[in-house]
Amino acid sequence: MMNFRVWNLYKAWRQKIWLRVVAIACLSVLSVVVAQLLAPYVPELVAFKAGSEAVSQILEILASSMLAVTTFSLSIAVTGFGTAAATATPRATALLQEDTTTQNVLATFIGAFLFSLLGLIALNAQLYSASGKVVLYLFTIAVVLLVVVALIRWIGHLMSFGRMDNTLDRVETAASNALAARLANPYLGGRVLNGSLPADCIEIPSRITGYVEHVDMPALQSIAEAVDGEVYVLDIPGSFVVERGPIAYLRAESLSDEDAERLQQAFAIGPQRAFDADPRFGLIVLSEIASRALSPAVNDPGTAISVLGRLVRILADWNTRARVEPDYPLVHVSPIRPEEAIEDAFRPIARDGAAMIEVQVRLQKALAALRQSVPDAFNTPCTHLAGYALSLAVEAGLPDAEIALLRGLSQAKTIPGTGDTNMSV
């Protein structure tokens, strides 16, 4: 249980910029201390030739410039977050805030500022001899080089940071990675839960209201072995649970309060959905971006068409679902079902793009592509959604010729070709 909690804390902390800032600040303090420790090993003649007195001026320039650069860079990052929230969706800003390049660059700037500030304090306190100033001078040169490299990376990064394509790429990558991880381990290491629950199950209530972020499968297996029972998990990562509502079920003769509490603690519940363990959330966010692009205020069907292509690219890997022996045979887990993924990905686009023939054509071809590439999983749900999209297009009043085109596409067994690049898959 402790490892599970430590892992969750690590995952939460590694995405925070303050962790990198603290790490680089500690290195800054360490470098000032190491400079003092290494001072006795530097000959006085070397200290004289190295121009040790120049270090004070360099540190002053570094301190004044890094404070301004850090403030300006932070404002650019915040502007990028706002741009992504306004043009794409607020749910996508979490991925931008976790961007390692942005965090490393800002942490480098802040670390350089702290290094120069601490160096000036030590110099004014006359803590360094001439030899110590040489060591500090060398550290200062190294920090300046780090700052130059960070600036070059930052300039290149800003060319795309927060733009629509960049945001879509991030969401697609997050959704694709989460889906690939789930397909490789479709039942989280347990057995598949199909059909109804046994009648003699004990309900395990949730402690709080929120979204399931992670399930501690080893803990559930351990509890099931201890009580000689089986655990049934209906609420997988991404599911919304309500306080005192069922989060899992246990089939056992009896259940102590202590074991019930351990079962509850095996579920990490947070206020928001996360991308890493919830493949459906990435699909929902992509669909949400397309819906905003199709709104009358934005009227950008090109973005919706781009999203459709990305959704096909993500879901086409569904046929890699692994068949592995369960690591936790006493835990039964509800899987992600193909119809749920199709609904999450395409239903909002079908609704909001009903009156746009270019979006409807691309949607029908996207569904046909999935029916063709992964027929076992997607044939039925894609066929149903194609009919739903066609009915919405009829209600939207598209001309008869366009309806006939869509009807032919919805019934196609293969992907028809077209010379119009805006309508091709």
CSV table of C-alpha atoms in Angstrom, one decimal:
chain,number,residue,atom,x,y,z
A,1,MET,CA,0.0,0.0,0.0
A,2,MET,CA,2.8,2.3,0.8
A,3,ASN,CA,4.5,1.8,-2.6
A,4,PHE,CA,1.2,2.6,-4.3
A,5,ARG,CA,0.9,5.9,-2.4
A,6,VAL,CA,4.6,6.8,-3.0
A,7,TRP,CA,4.1,6.1,-6.7
A,8,ASN,CA,1.1,8.4,-6.9
A,9,LEU,CA,2.9,11.2,-5.1
A,10,TYR,CA,5.9,10.8,-7.5
A,11,LYS,CA,3.6,11.0,-10.5
A,12,ALA,CA,1.9,14.1,-9.1
A,13,TRP,CA,5.2,15.8,-8.2
A,14,ARG,CA,7.2,15.0,-11.3
A,15,GLN,CA,4.7,17.1,-13.4
A,16,LYS,CA,5.1,20.2,-11.2
A,17,ILE,CA,7.5,23.0,-12.2
A,18,TRP,CA,8.4,23.8,-8.6
A,19,LEU,CA,10.2,20.4,-8.3
A,20,ARG,CA,12.6,21.3,-11.1
A,21,VAL,CA,13.1,24.8,-9.6
A,22,VAL,CA,13.9,23.4,-6.2
A,23,ALA,CA,16.3,20.9,-7.7
A,24,ILE,CA,18.2,23.6,-9.7
A,25,ALA,CA,18.1,25.9,-6.7
A,26,CYS,CA,19.7,23.2,-4.6
A,27,LEU,CA,22.4,22.8,-7.2
A,28,SER,CA,23.0,26.6,-7.1
A,29,VAL,CA,23.5,26.5,-3.4
A,30,LEU,CA,25.7,23.4,-3.7
A,31,SER,CA,27.9,25.1,-6.3
A,32,VAL,CA,28.5,28.2,-4.1
A,33,VAL,CA,29.5,25.9,-1.2
A,34,VAL,CA,31.7,23.7,-3.5
A,35,ALA,CA,33.4,26.8,-4.8
A,36,GLN,CA,34.5,27.6,-1.2
A,37,LEU,CA,35.6,24.0,-0.5
A,38,LEU,CA,37.7,23.8,-3.7
A,39,ALA,CA,39.4,27.2,-3.1
A,40,PRO,CA,42.4,25.8,-1.3
A,41,TYR,CA,43.4,23.7,-4.3
A,42,VAL,CA,43.7,26.6,-6.7
A,43,PRO,CA,47.1,28.3,-6.7
A,44,GLU,CA,47.2,32.0,-6.0
A,45,LEU,CA,49.1,32.6,-9.4
A,46,VAL,CA,46.2,31.0,-11.3
A,47,ALA,CA,43.7,33.1,-9.4
A,48,PHE,CA,45.6,36.3,-10.3
A,49,LYS,CA,45.8,35.4,-14.0
A,50,ALA,CA,42.2,34.3,-14.2
A,51,GLY,CA,41.0,37.7,-13.3
A,52,SER,CA,39.0,36.5,-10.3
A,53,GLU,CA,37.6,40.0,-9.5
A,54,ALA,CA,35.5,40.0,-12.7
A,55,VAL,CA,33.2,37.4,-11.3
A,56,SER,CA,31.3,40.0,-9.3
A,57,GLN,CA,30.4,42.0,-12.4
A,58,ILE,CA,29.3,38.8,-14.3
A,59,LEU,CA,27.0,37.8,-11.4
A,60,GLU,CA,25.4,41.2,-11.2
A,61,ILE,CA,24.6,41.1,-15.0
A,62,LEU,CA,23.3,37.5,-14.6
A,63,ALA,CA,21.1,38.4,-11.6
A,64,SER,CA,19.5,41.4,-13.2
A,65,SER,CA,18.9,39.8,-16.6
A,66,MET,CA,17.6,36.4,-15.3
A,67,LEU,CA,14.9,38.0,-13.2
A,68,ALA,CA,13.6,39.9,-16.3
A,69,VAL,CA,13.9,36.8,-18.6
A,70,THR,CA,12.1,34.6,-16.1
A,71,THR,CA,9.3,37.0,-15.6
A,72,PHE,CA,8.9,37.5,-19.4
A,73,SER,CA,9.1,33.8,-20.1
A,74,LEU,CA,6.5,33.0,-17.5
A,75,SER,CA,4.1,35.5,-19.0
A,76,ILE,CA,4.7,33.8,-22.4
A,77,ALA,CA,3.9,30.4,-20.9
A,78,VAL,CA,0.7,31.7,-19.3
A,79,THR,CA,-0.3,33.3,-22.6
A,80,GLY,CA,0.2,29.9,-24.3
A,81,PHE,CA,-2.0,28.2,-21.7
A,82,GLY,CA,-4.7,30.8,-22.3
A,83,THR,CA,-4.4,30.5,-26.1
A,84,ALA,CA,-4.8,26.7,-25.9
A,85,ALA,CA,-7.8,27.0,-23.6
A,86,ALA,CA,-9.5,29.6,-25.8
A,87,THR,CA,-8.8,28.0,-29.2
A,88,ALA,CA,-8.9,24.3,-28.3
A,89,THR,CA,-10.3,23.3,-24.9
A,90,PRO,CA,-9.4,24.1,-21.2
A,91,ARG,CA,-8.9,20.3,-20.7
A,92,ALA,CA,-5.8,20.4,-22.9
A,93,THR,CA,-3.9,23.0,-20.9
A,94,ALA,CA,-2.9,20.3,-18.4
A,95,LEU,CA,-0.7,18.8,-21.1
A,96,LEU,CA,0.9,22.2,-21.8
A,97,GLN,CA,1.5,22.8,-18.1
A,98,GLU,CA,3.3,19.4,-17.9
A,99,ASP,CA,5.5,20.2,-20.9
A,100,THR,CA,9.1,19.3,-19.8
A,101,THR,CA,10.8,21.8,-22.1
A,102,THR,CA,8.9,24.7,-20.7
A,103,GLN,CA,9.5,23.5,-17.1
A,104,ASN,CA,13.2,22.9,-17.6
A,105,VAL,CA,13.7,26.3,-19.3
A,106,LEU,CA,11.9,28.2,-16.6
A,107,ALA,CA,13.6,26.2,-13.9
A,108,THR,CA,17.0,27.0,-15.5
A,109,PHE,CA,16.3,30.7,-15.6
A,110,ILE,CA,15.2,30.7,-11.9
A,111,GLY,CA,18.1,28.6,-10.9
A,112,ALA,CA,20.6,30.9,-12.6
A,113,PHE,CA,19.0,33.9,-10.9
A,114,LEU,CA,19.3,32.2,-7.5
A,115,PHE,CA,22.9,31.1,-8.2
A,116,SER,CA,23.9,34.6,-9.1
A,117,LEU,CA,22.1,36.1,-6.1
A,118,LEU,CA,23.7,33.6,-3.7
A,119,GLY,CA,27.1,34.2,-5.3
A,120,LEU,CA,26.8,38.0,-4.8
A,121,ILE,CA,25.8,37.6,-1.2
A,122,ALA,CA,28.8,35.4,-0.5
A,123,LEU,CA,31.1,37.8,-2.3
A,124,ASN,CA,29.8,40.8,-0.4
A,125,ALA,CA,30.2,38.8,2.8
A,126,GLN,CA,33.9,38.3,1.8
A,127,LEU,CA,33.6,34.5,2.1
A,128,TYR,CA,35.9,33.9,-0.8
A,129,SER,CA,39.6,34.2,-1.2
A,130,ALA,CA,41.1,34.9,-4.6
A,131,SER,CA,41.3,31.2,-5.2
A,132,GLY,CA,37.7,30.7,-4.2
A,133,LYS,CA,36.6,33.4,-6.7
A,134,VAL,CA,38.3,31.5,-9.5
A,135,VAL,CA,36.2,28.4,-8.7
A,136,LEU,CA,33.1,30.5,-8.5
A,137,TYR,CA,34.1,32.1,-11.8
A,138,LEU,CA,34.2,28.7,-13.5
A,139,PHE,CA,30.8,27.8,-12.1
A,140,THR,CA,29.5,31.1,-13.4
A,141,ILE,CA,30.7,30.3,-16.9
A,142,ALA,CA,29.0,27.0,-16.7
A,143,VAL,CA,25.8,28.6,-15.6
A,144,VAL,CA,26.0,31.1,-18.5
A,145,LEU,CA,26.4,28.3,-21.0
A,146,LEU,CA,23.3,26.5,-19.5
A,147,VAL,CA,21.3,29.7,-19.8
A,148,VAL,CA,22.4,30.2,-23.5
A,149,VAL,CA,21.3,26.6,-24.3
A,150,ALA,CA,18.0,27.1,-22.5
A,151,LEU,CA,17.4,30.3,-24.4
A,152,ILE,CA,18.0,28.6,-27.7
A,153,ARG,CA,15.7,25.8,-26.8
A,154,TRP,CA,13.0,28.2,-25.6
A,155,ILE,CA,13.1,30.3,-28.8
A,156,GLY,CA,12.6,27.2,-30.9
A,157,HIS,CA,9.9,25.9,-28.6
A,158,LEU,CA,7.9,29.1,-28.8
A,159,MET,CA,7.5,28.7,-32.5
A,160,SER,CA,4.7,26.1,-31.9
A,161,PHE,CA,3.9,26.2,-28.2
A,162,GLY,CA,0.2,26.7,-27.5
A,163,ARG,CA,-0.8,26.6,-31.2
A,164,MET,CA,-3.7,24.5,-32.4
A,165,ASP,CA,-1.6,21.9,-34.2
A,166,ASN,CA,0.8,21.6,-31.2
A,167,THR,CA,-2.1,21.2,-28.8
A,168,LEU,CA,-3.7,18.6,-31.0
A,169,ASP,CA,-0.4,16.7,-31.3
A,170,ARG,CA,-0.1,16.6,-27.5
A,171,VAL,CA,-3.6,15.4,-26.9
A,172,GLU,CA,-3.3,12.8,-29.7
A,173,THR,CA,0.0,11.5,-28.2
A,174,ALA,CA,-1.5,11.3,-24.7
A,175,ALA,CA,-4.6,9.5,-25.9
A,176,SER,CA,-2.6,7.1,-28.1
A,177,ASN,CA,-0.1,6.3,-25.3
A,178,ALA,CA,-2.9,5.7,-22.8
A,179,LEU,CA,-4.8,3.5,-25.2
A,180,ALA,CA,-1.7,1.5,-26.1
A,181,ALA,CA,-1.0,0.9,-22.4
A,182,ARG,CA,-4.5,-0.2,-21.8
A,183,LEU,CA,-4.6,-2.5,-24.8
A,184,ALA,CA,-1.4,-4.1,-23.7
A,185,ASN,CA,-3.0,-4.7,-20.3
A,186,PRO,CA,-6.7,-4.5,-21.0
A,187,TYR,CA,-7.9,-5.7,-17.6
A,188,LEU,CA,-5.2,-4.0,-15.5
A,189,GLY,CA,-3.7,-7.4,-14.8
A,190,GLY,CA,-6.9,-9.0,-13.7
A,191,ARG,CA,-9.6,-11.0,-15.3
A,192,VAL,CA,-12.2,-9.6,-17.7
A,193,LEU,CA,-15.6,-8.8,-16.1
A,194,ASN,CA,-18.4,-9.7,-18.4
A,195,GLY,CA,-22.0,-10.2,-17.7
A,196,SER,CA,-23.8,-9.5,-14.4
A,197,LEU,CA,-22.3,-9.7,-10.9
A,198,PRO,CA,-22.8,-12.7,-8.6
A,199,ALA,CA,-25.9,-12.2,-6.4
A,200,ASP,CA,-24.0,-12.6,-3.1
A,201,CYS,CA,-21.5,-9.7,-3.5
A,202,ILE,CA,-20.8,-7.2,-0.8
A,203,GLU,CA,-20.8,-3.5,-2.0
A,204,ILE,CA,-17.7,-1.4,-1.3
A,205,PRO,CA,-18.7,2.3,-1.1
A,206,SER,CA,-16.5,5.1,-2.3
A,207,ARG,CA,-14.9,7.4,0.3
A,208,ILE,CA,-15.2,10.6,-1.7
A,209,THR,CA,-16.8,12.0,-4.9
A,210,GLY,CA,-14.5,12.3,-7.9
A,211,TYR,CA,-12.8,10.4,-10.8
A,212,VAL,CA,-10.9,7.2,-10.4
A,213,GLU,CA,-7.3,7.9,-11.3
A,214,HIS,CA,-5.7,4.6,-10.5
A,215,VAL,CA,-6.5,1.1,-9.1
A,216,ASP,CA,-4.0,-0.7,-6.9
A,217,MET,CA,-4.4,-4.2,-8.3
A,218,PRO,CA,-1.8,-5.9,-6.0
A,219,ALA,CA,-3.7,-4.6,-3.0
A,220,LEU,CA,-7.0,-5.9,-4.3
A,221,GLN,CA,-5.5,-9.3,-5.0
A,222,SER,CA,-3.9,-9.4,-1.5
A,223,ILE,CA,-7.3,-8.6,0.2
A,224,ALA,CA,-9.1,-11.1,-2.0
A,225,GLU,CA,-6.6,-13.8,-0.9
A,226,ALA,CA,-6.9,-12.8,2.7
A,227,VAL,CA,-10.7,-13.1,2.8
A,228,ASP,CA,-10.8,-16.1,0.4
A,229,GLY,CA,-13.0,-14.1,-2.1
A,230,GLU,CA,-13.0,-12.3,-5.4
A,231,VAL,CA,-13.1,-8.5,-6.2
A,232,TYR,CA,-15.2,-7.1,-9.0
A,233,VAL,CA,-14.1,-3.7,-10.3
A,234,LEU,CA,-16.7,-1.8,-12.2
A,235,ASP,CA,-15.2,1.7,-11.9
A,236,ILE,CA,-12.0,1.7,-13.9
A,237,PRO,CA,-9.7,4.8,-14.2
A,238,GLY,CA,-11.8,7.6,-15.7
A,239,SER,CA,-15.1,6.6,-14.0
A,240,PHE,CA,-17.0,9.1,-11.9
A,241,VAL,CA,-17.9,7.8,-8.4
A,242,VAL,CA,-20.0,9.3,-5.7
A,243,GLU,CA,-19.4,9.3,-2.0
A,244,ARG,CA,-21.0,6.2,-0.4
A,245,GLY,CA,-21.8,5.0,-3.9
A,246,PRO,CA,-20.5,1.6,-5.1
A,247,ILE,CA,-16.9,1.6,-6.3
A,248,ALA,CA,-16.3,-2.2,-6.3
A,249,TYR,CA,-17.9,-5.4,-5.1
A,250,LEU,CA,-16.4,-8.3,-3.1
A,251,ARG,CA,-17.6,-11.8,-3.1
A,252,ALA,CA,-16.7,-13.3,0.3
A,253,GLU,CA,-18.3,-14.9,3.3
A,254,SER,CA,-17.6,-11.7,5.4
A,255,LEU,CA,-15.7,-8.5,5.4
A,256,SER,CA,-14.2,-6.7,8.3
A,257,ASP,CA,-14.1,-2.9,8.6
A,258,GLU,CA,-10.3,-3.0,8.3
A,259,ASP,CA,-10.5,-4.9,5.0
A,260,ALA,CA,-13.2,-2.7,3.7
A,261,GLU,CA,-11.1,0.4,4.4
A,262,ARG,CA,-8.1,-1.2,2.6
A,263,LEU,CA,-10.4,-1.9,-0.4
A,264,GLN,CA,-11.4,1.7,-0.5
A,265,GLN,CA,-7.8,2.9,-0.2
A,266,ALA,CA,-6.9,0.8,-3.3
A,267,PHE,CA,-8.7,3.3,-5.4
A,268,ALA,CA,-7.0,6.7,-6.0
A,269,ILE,CA,-9.8,9.3,-6.6
A,270,GLY,CA,-9.2,12.9,-7.7
A,271,PRO,CA,-11.2,15.9,-8.7
A,272,GLN,CA,-10.4,15.6,-12.5
A,273,ARG,CA,-9.8,13.0,-15.1
A,274,ALA,CA,-6.2,12.4,-16.2
A,275,PHE,CA,-4.8,11.5,-19.5
A,276,ASP,CA,-2.2,8.9,-18.6
A,277,ALA,CA,-4.5,6.1,-17.3
A,278,ASP,CA,-7.7,7.1,-19.0
A,279,PRO,CA,-7.8,6.5,-22.8
A,280,ARG,CA,-11.4,7.6,-23.1
A,281,PHE,CA,-10.5,11.1,-21.7
A,282,GLY,CA,-8.1,11.7,-24.6
A,283,LEU,CA,-10.8,10.8,-27.1
A,284,ILE,CA,-13.3,13.1,-25.4
A,285,VAL,CA,-10.9,16.0,-25.4
A,286,LEU,CA,-10.1,15.6,-29.1
A,287,SER,CA,-13.8,15.4,-29.8
A,288,GLU,CA,-14.4,18.5,-27.6
A,289,ILE,CA,-11.8,20.4,-29.7
A,290,ALA,CA,-13.6,19.5,-32.9
A,291,SER,CA,-17.0,20.5,-31.4
A,292,ARG,CA,-15.6,23.9,-30.5
A,293,ALA,CA,-14.2,24.3,-34.0
A,294,LEU,CA,-17.7,23.5,-35.5
A,295,SER,CA,-19.5,26.1,-33.3
A,296,PRO,CA,-21.0,29.1,-35.2
A,297,ALA,CA,-18.6,31.4,-33.4
A,298,VAL,CA,-15.5,29.6,-34.7
A,299,ASN,CA,-16.7,27.9,-37.9
A,300,ASP,CA,-13.5,26.0,-38.5
A,301,PRO,CA,-14.4,22.6,-40.1
A,302,GLY,CA,-10.8,22.1,-41.1
A,303,THR,CA,-9.8,21.5,-37.5
A,304,ALA,CA,-12.7,19.1,-37.0
A,305,ILE,CA,-11.5,17.2,-40.1
A,306,SER,CA,-8.0,17.1,-38.7
A,307,VAL,CA,-9.4,15.7,-35.4
A,308,LEU,CA,-11.3,12.9,-37.3
A,309,GLY,CA,-8.1,11.8,-38.9
A,310,ARG,CA,-6.3,11.7,-35.5
A,311,LEU,CA,-9.1,9.7,-34.0
A,312,VAL,CA,-8.9,7.1,-36.7
A,313,ARG,CA,-5.1,6.9,-36.2
A,314,ILE,CA,-5.6,6.3,-32.5
A,315,LEU,CA,-8.4,3.8,-32.7
A,316,ALA,CA,-6.9,1.8,-35.6
A,317,ASP,CA,-4.5,0.3,-33.0
A,318,TRP,CA,-7.4,-1.4,-31.2
A,319,ASN,CA,-6.6,-4.7,-32.8
A,320,THR,CA,-3.4,-4.9,-30.8
A,321,ARG,CA,-5.4,-5.9,-27.7
A,322,ALA,CA,-3.3,-8.4,-25.8
A,323,ARG,CA,-4.4,-11.7,-24.5
A,324,VAL,CA,-2.2,-12.3,-21.5
A,325,GLU,CA,-2.5,-14.5,-18.4
A,326,PRO,CA,-3.8,-12.5,-15.4
A,327,ASP,CA,-1.4,-11.4,-12.8
A,328,TYR,CA,-4.3,-10.9,-10.3
A,329,PRO,CA,-6.7,-13.7,-11.0
A,330,LEU,CA,-9.0,-12.9,-8.1
A,331,VAL,CA,-9.7,-9.4,-9.4
A,332,HIS,CA,-12.3,-9.0,-12.2
A,333,VAL,CA,-12.1,-5.7,-14.1
A,334,SER,CA,-14.6,-4.1,-16.5
A,335,PRO,CA,-12.9,-3.4,-19.8
A,336,ILE,CA,-13.2,-0.4,-22.1
A,337,ARG,CA,-15.8,-1.4,-24.7
A,338,PRO,CA,-15.5,-0.5,-28.4
A,339,GLU,CA,-18.9,1.1,-28.5
A,340,GLU,CA,-17.9,3.5,-25.6
A,341,ALA,CA,-14.8,4.6,-27.5
A,342,ILE,CA,-16.7,5.2,-30.7
A,343,GLU,CA,-19.4,7.2,-28.9
A,344,ASP,CA,-16.8,9.3,-27.0
A,345,ALA,CA,-14.8,10.0,-30.2
A,346,PHE,CA,-17.4,10.6,-32.9
A,347,ARG,CA,-20.9,11.3,-31.5
A,348,PRO,CA,-20.3,15.0,-30.6
A,349,ILE,CA,-18.8,15.6,-34.1
A,350,ALA,CA,-21.7,14.0,-35.8
A,351,ARG,CA,-24.1,16.2,-33.8
A,352,ASP,CA,-22.2,19.5,-34.2
A,353,GLY,CA,-21.2,19.0,-37.8
A,354,ALA,CA,-24.6,17.7,-39.0
A,355,ALA,CA,-25.1,20.6,-41.4
A,356,MET,CA,-21.6,20.6,-42.9
A,357,ILE,CA,-21.2,18.2,-45.8
A,358,GLU,CA,-17.4,18.2,-45.7
A,359,VAL,CA,-17.4,17.1,-42.1
A,360,GLN,CA,-20.1,14.5,-42.6
A,361,VAL,CA,-18.3,13.0,-45.6
A,362,ARG,CA,-15.1,12.8,-43.6
A,363,LEU,CA,-16.9,11.3,-40.6
A,364,GLN,CA,-18.5,8.6,-42.7
A,365,LYS,CA,-15.2,7.7,-44.2
A,366,ALA,CA,-13.5,7.7,-40.8
A,367,LEU,CA,-16.1,5.2,-39.5
A,368,ALA,CA,-15.7,3.1,-42.7
A,369,ALA,CA,-12.0,3.1,-42.2
A,370,LEU,CA,-12.4,1.7,-38.6
A,371,ARG,CA,-14.9,-0.9,-39.8
A,372,GLN,CA,-12.4,-2.0,-42.4
A,373,SER,CA,-9.3,-2.0,-40.2
A,374,VAL,CA,-10.7,-3.4,-37.0
A,375,PRO,CA,-14.0,-5.2,-38.0
A,376,ASP,CA,-14.3,-7.4,-34.9
A,377,ALA,CA,-14.3,-4.5,-32.5
A,378,PHE,CA,-15.8,-1.6,-34.5
A,379,ASN,CA,-18.1,-3.0,-37.2
A,380,THR,CA,-21.3,-2.8,-35.1
A,381,PRO,CA,-20.6,0.4,-33.2
A,382,CYS,CA,-19.4,2.2,-36.3
A,383,THR,CA,-22.4,1.1,-38.3
A,384,HIS,CA,-24.8,2.4,-35.6
A,385,LEU,CA,-23.0,5.7,-35.4
A,386,ALA,CA,-22.9,6.1,-39.2
A,387,GLY,CA,-26.7,5.7,-39.2
A,388,TYR,CA,-27.0,8.2,-36.3
A,389,ALA,CA,-24.9,10.8,-38.2
A,390,LEU,CA,-26.9,10.2,-41.4
A,391,SER,CA,-30.2,10.9,-39.5
A,392,LEU,CA,-28.7,14.1,-38.1
A,393,ALA,CA,-27.7,15.2,-41.5
A,394,VAL,CA,-31.2,14.6,-42.8
A,395,GLU,CA,-32.7,16.6,-39.9
A,396,ALA,CA,-30.2,19.4,-40.6
A,397,GLY,CA,-31.7,19.8,-44.1
A,398,LEU,CA,-28.8,18.9,-46.4
A,399,PRO,CA,-29.8,18.6,-50.1
A,400,ASP,CA,-31.0,15.2,-51.4
A,401,ALA,CA,-27.9,14.7,-53.5
A,402,GLU,CA,-25.6,15.2,-50.5
A,403,ILE,CA,-27.8,12.8,-48.4
A,404,ALA,CA,-27.5,10.2,-51.1
A,405,LEU,CA,-23.7,10.6,-51.0
A,406,LEU,CA,-23.7,10.2,-47.2
A,407,ARG,CA,-26.0,7.2,-47.4
A,408,GLY,CA,-23.7,5.5,-49.9
A,409,LEU,CA,-20.7,6.2,-47.6
A,410,SER,CA,-22.5,4.9,-44.5
A,411,GLN,CA,-23.1,1.6,-46.2
A,412,ALA,CA,-19.7,1.2,-47.8
A,413,LYS,CA,-17.7,-1.9,-47.0
A,414,THR,CA,-14.4,-0.2,-48.1
A,415,ILE,CA,-13.2,3.3,-48.1
A,416,PRO,CA,-14.1,5.1,-51.3
A,417,GLY,CA,-11.6,7.3,-53.0
A,418,THR,CA,-12.1,10.9,-53.9
A,419,GLY,CA,-10.1,13.7,-55.5
A,420,ASP,CA,-11.1,16.2,-52.9
A,421,THR,CA,-8.4,16.2,-50.2
A,422,ASN,CA,-10.8,17.9,-47.7
A,423,MET,CA,-13.1,14.9,-47.9
A,424,SER,CA,-10.6,12.0,-48.2
A,425,VAL,CA,-9.4,9.9,-45.3
